[in-house]
Amino acid sequence: MKGSVTLCSCWFIACKANCNYLVHKHWVCSQELEQLGLGEAVDLYVCEVPVEYQAVKLLLPSLWKGRKPQLVVHVGVSGLATTVTLEQCAHNKGYTRPDNCSFCPYSQCCVVNGPDCIKSILDMDTICKRVNDAGIGITVSTSEDAGRYLCDYTYYTSLHLGKGRAAFVHVPPLGRPYSGKELGRGLQAVIQEMLKLLEGSPSEEAQKGTKDSSDKP
């Protein structure tokens, strides 16, 4: 059975604290990854998500329900980033900045009464070390603050819908310092390591079975 990975790229990103950065042509790195692929055993689907709160709320549930991916990886550009940055977690509250449509959630949160923070089931530190040790010419780092804007909001929504089976990767703008081809190779290496970790994780059904067994007297 083929694995399924959905790669979501935003039109442009205004991410990280005090950063409002309009990014041009960042879609290039996603296109490069689409050309490279993730191997014959993986079905890669690439799509774009507008930088709008309401669009995220509309598109992501249908994506998760319709495609039933093994993993959803979101990619966004940060004007502050100089490395490929793997976000470990996302936050539910603190969304006070208007989006491209001048809209801001009235509740200022992703999911009313949801947990304050959701972590990916993937250990980003492990992935970071593996990719850096591979020496592919791309430096990878980790973060626990995706910025309390559309990056964070999108990531939290996916983590909530996918029960942790999501990731967010911040990449630097093109040419600062990497080309589109280099970023494509970096994304490929990162996602392949993510899939290796997922293969070693117990399935949702197995986890449920273990829980049910532990509940029996």
Coordinates of C-alpha atoms in Angstrom, one line a residue:
M1 CA 0.0 0.0 0.0
K2 CA 1.4 3.4 -1.0
G3 CA 2.0 6.1 1.6
S4 CA 0.2 9.4 1.1
V5 CA 1.8 12.8 1.8
T6 CA 0.0 16.1 1.2
L7 CA 2.2 19.2 0.8
C8 CA 0.4 22.5 1.5
S9 CA 2.1 25.7 0.5
C10 CA 0.7 29.2 1.3
W11 CA 0.4 31.9 -1.3
F12 CA 2.6 34.1 0.8
I13 CA 3.4 34.2 4.5
A14 CA 3.7 36.9 7.1
C15 CA 5.1 34.8 9.9
K16 CA 7.1 35.0 13.1
A17 CA 6.9 37.8 15.6
N18 CA 7.1 41.4 14.1
C19 CA 7.6 40.1 10.6
N20 CA 5.4 41.1 7.7
Y21 CA 7.2 39.7 4.7
L22 CA 5.8 39.4 1.2
V23 CA 7.4 36.5 -0.5
H24 CA 7.6 36.2 -4.3
K25 CA 8.1 32.9 -6.2
H26 CA 8.4 30.7 -3.0
W27 CA 6.1 28.2 -4.8
V28 CA 9.3 27.2 -6.7
C29 CA 10.6 25.0 -3.9
S30 CA 7.3 23.1 -3.7
Q31 CA 7.4 22.6 -7.5
E32 CA 10.9 21.4 -7.2
L33 CA 9.9 18.8 -4.6
E34 CA 6.9 17.8 -6.8
Q35 CA 9.4 17.1 -9.6
L36 CA 11.8 15.2 -7.4
G37 CA 9.0 13.2 -5.7
L38 CA 9.4 11.1 -2.6
G39 CA 9.9 7.7 -4.2
E40 CA 7.5 5.3 -5.9
A41 CA 6.0 4.1 -2.6
V42 CA 4.7 7.6 -1.8
D43 CA 1.8 9.4 -3.4
L44 CA 2.7 13.1 -3.1
Y45 CA -0.1 15.7 -3.6
V46 CA 0.9 19.4 -3.7
C47 CA -1.6 22.2 -3.2
E48 CA -1.7 25.9 -2.2
V49 CA -3.6 27.4 0.8
P50 CA -4.4 31.1 0.8
V51 CA -3.2 33.2 3.8
E52 CA -6.7 33.6 5.1
Y53 CA -8.2 32.3 8.4
Q54 CA -11.6 31.4 6.8
A55 CA -9.9 29.6 3.8
V56 CA -7.9 27.5 6.2
K57 CA -11.0 26.5 8.1
L58 CA -12.8 25.6 4.9
L59 CA -10.0 23.8 3.0
L60 CA -8.1 21.8 5.6
P61 CA -11.1 19.7 6.9
S62 CA -12.0 18.7 3.3
L63 CA -8.4 17.9 2.5
W64 CA -8.0 15.6 5.5
K65 CA -11.4 14.0 4.9
G66 CA -11.1 13.7 1.1
R67 CA -7.5 12.6 0.7
K68 CA -7.0 10.8 4.0
P69 CA -3.2 11.4 4.0
Q70 CA -0.7 9.6 6.1
L71 CA 1.0 13.0 6.7
V72 CA 0.3 16.6 5.9
V73 CA 3.3 18.9 5.6
H74 CA 2.8 22.6 5.4
V75 CA 5.5 24.9 4.0
G76 CA 5.7 28.6 4.5
V77 CA 8.4 31.3 4.0
S78 CA 9.7 33.3 6.8
G79 CA 11.7 36.5 6.1
L80 CA 13.6 35.9 9.4
A81 CA 14.6 32.3 8.5
T82 CA 18.2 31.5 7.3
T83 CA 17.7 27.7 7.7
V84 CA 15.0 25.2 6.9
T85 CA 13.1 25.3 10.2
L86 CA 11.0 22.4 11.5
E87 CA 8.2 23.6 13.8
Q88 CA 7.5 21.1 16.6
C89 CA 4.2 22.5 17.8
A90 CA 1.4 24.9 17.2
H91 CA -0.7 27.2 19.5
N92 CA -4.4 27.7 19.9
K93 CA -4.6 31.2 21.1
G94 CA -3.3 34.7 20.4
Y95 CA -4.5 35.3 16.8
T96 CA -5.0 39.1 16.8
R97 CA -3.4 40.0 13.5
P98 CA -5.8 40.4 10.5
D99 CA -5.2 38.2 7.4
N100 CA -5.0 39.3 3.7
C101 CA -8.8 39.9 3.8
S102 CA -8.5 42.1 6.9
F103 CA -10.3 39.3 8.9
C104 CA -9.4 38.1 12.3
P105 CA -11.1 35.3 14.3
Y106 CA -13.5 36.8 16.9
S107 CA -12.4 34.2 19.4
Q108 CA -8.7 34.9 18.6
C109 CA -8.2 31.1 18.7
C110 CA -8.2 28.2 16.3
V111 CA -10.4 25.8 18.2
V112 CA -12.7 27.0 21.0
N113 CA -11.9 25.0 24.2
G114 CA -9.0 23.2 22.4
P115 CA -5.7 22.5 24.1
D116 CA -3.4 25.5 24.3
C117 CA -0.6 23.7 22.4
I118 CA -0.5 20.6 20.2
K119 CA 2.7 18.9 19.3
S120 CA 3.4 16.9 16.2
I121 CA 3.8 13.2 16.8
L122 CA 7.1 13.6 14.9
D123 CA 10.3 14.3 16.9
M124 CA 11.6 17.3 14.9
D125 CA 15.0 17.2 16.8
T126 CA 15.6 13.7 15.5
I127 CA 14.7 14.6 11.9
C128 CA 16.8 17.7 12.2
K129 CA 19.9 15.7 13.3
R130 CA 19.4 13.1 10.6
V131 CA 19.2 15.6 7.8
N132 CA 22.1 17.7 9.0
D133 CA 24.2 14.5 9.5
A134 CA 23.4 13.5 5.9
G135 CA 25.4 16.6 4.6
I136 CA 23.1 17.5 1.7
G137 CA 24.2 21.2 1.9
I138 CA 21.1 22.4 3.7
T139 CA 21.1 23.5 7.3
V140 CA 18.0 22.4 9.3
S141 CA 16.9 23.7 12.7
T142 CA 13.9 23.3 15.0
S143 CA 11.5 25.8 16.6
E144 CA 8.6 25.8 19.0
D145 CA 7.1 29.1 17.9
A146 CA 5.5 29.2 14.5
G147 CA 4.5 32.9 15.0
R148 CA 0.9 33.2 16.1
Y149 CA -0.3 34.1 12.6
L150 CA -1.5 32.1 9.6
C151 CA 1.5 29.6 9.9
D152 CA 0.7 28.8 13.5
Y153 CA -3.1 28.8 12.8
T154 CA -2.8 26.5 9.8
Y155 CA -0.5 24.1 11.7
Y156 CA -2.7 23.9 14.8
T157 CA -5.7 23.2 12.6
S158 CA -4.0 20.4 10.8
L159 CA -2.5 18.9 14.0
H160 CA -6.0 19.0 15.5
L161 CA -7.7 17.4 12.5
G162 CA -4.9 14.9 11.9
K163 CA -4.3 13.9 15.5
G164 CA -0.7 15.1 15.4
R165 CA 0.1 13.7 11.9
A166 CA 1.2 17.0 10.5
A167 CA 4.3 19.1 10.2
F168 CA 5.2 22.7 9.4
V169 CA 8.4 23.7 7.6
H170 CA 9.5 27.3 7.4
V171 CA 12.0 28.0 4.6
P172 CA 14.0 31.2 4.0
P173 CA 13.3 33.4 1.0
L174 CA 14.8 32.3 -2.3
G175 CA 18.5 33.2 -2.6
R176 CA 18.8 33.8 1.2
P177 CA 20.9 31.6 1.0
Y178 CA 19.3 28.7 -0.9
S179 CA 18.0 28.3 -4.5
G180 CA 14.7 26.7 -5.3
K181 CA 16.4 23.4 -6.3
E182 CA 18.3 23.3 -3.0
L183 CA 15.2 24.0 -1.0
G184 CA 13.4 21.3 -3.0
R185 CA 16.1 18.8 -2.1
G186 CA 16.0 19.9 1.5
L187 CA 12.2 19.4 1.7
Q188 CA 12.6 16.0 0.1
A189 CA 15.2 14.9 2.7
V190 CA 13.1 16.3 5.6
I191 CA 9.9 14.6 4.5
Q192 CA 11.6 11.3 3.8
E193 CA 12.9 11.3 7.3
M194 CA 9.5 12.2 8.6
L195 CA 8.0 9.1 6.8
K196 CA 10.7 6.9 8.3
L197 CA 9.7 8.0 11.8
L198 CA 6.0 7.5 11.0
E199 CA 6.7 3.9 9.8
G200 CA 8.2 3.2 13.3
S201 CA 5.2 4.7 15.1
P202 CA 2.3 2.5 16.2
S203 CA -0.8 3.0 14.1
E204 CA -4.0 4.7 15.4
E205 CA -5.7 1.3 15.4
A206 CA -2.9 -0.3 17.3
Q207 CA -2.9 2.6 19.9
K208 CA -6.6 2.2 20.3
G209 CA -6.3 -1.6 20.7
T210 CA -3.6 -1.1 23.4
K211 CA -5.8 1.4 25.2
D212 CA -8.9 -0.9 25.1
S213 CA -6.8 -3.8 26.4
S214 CA -5.5 -1.7 29.3
D215 CA -9.1 -0.8 30.2
K216 CA -10.0 -4.4 30.7
P217 CA -9.8 -5.8 34.3

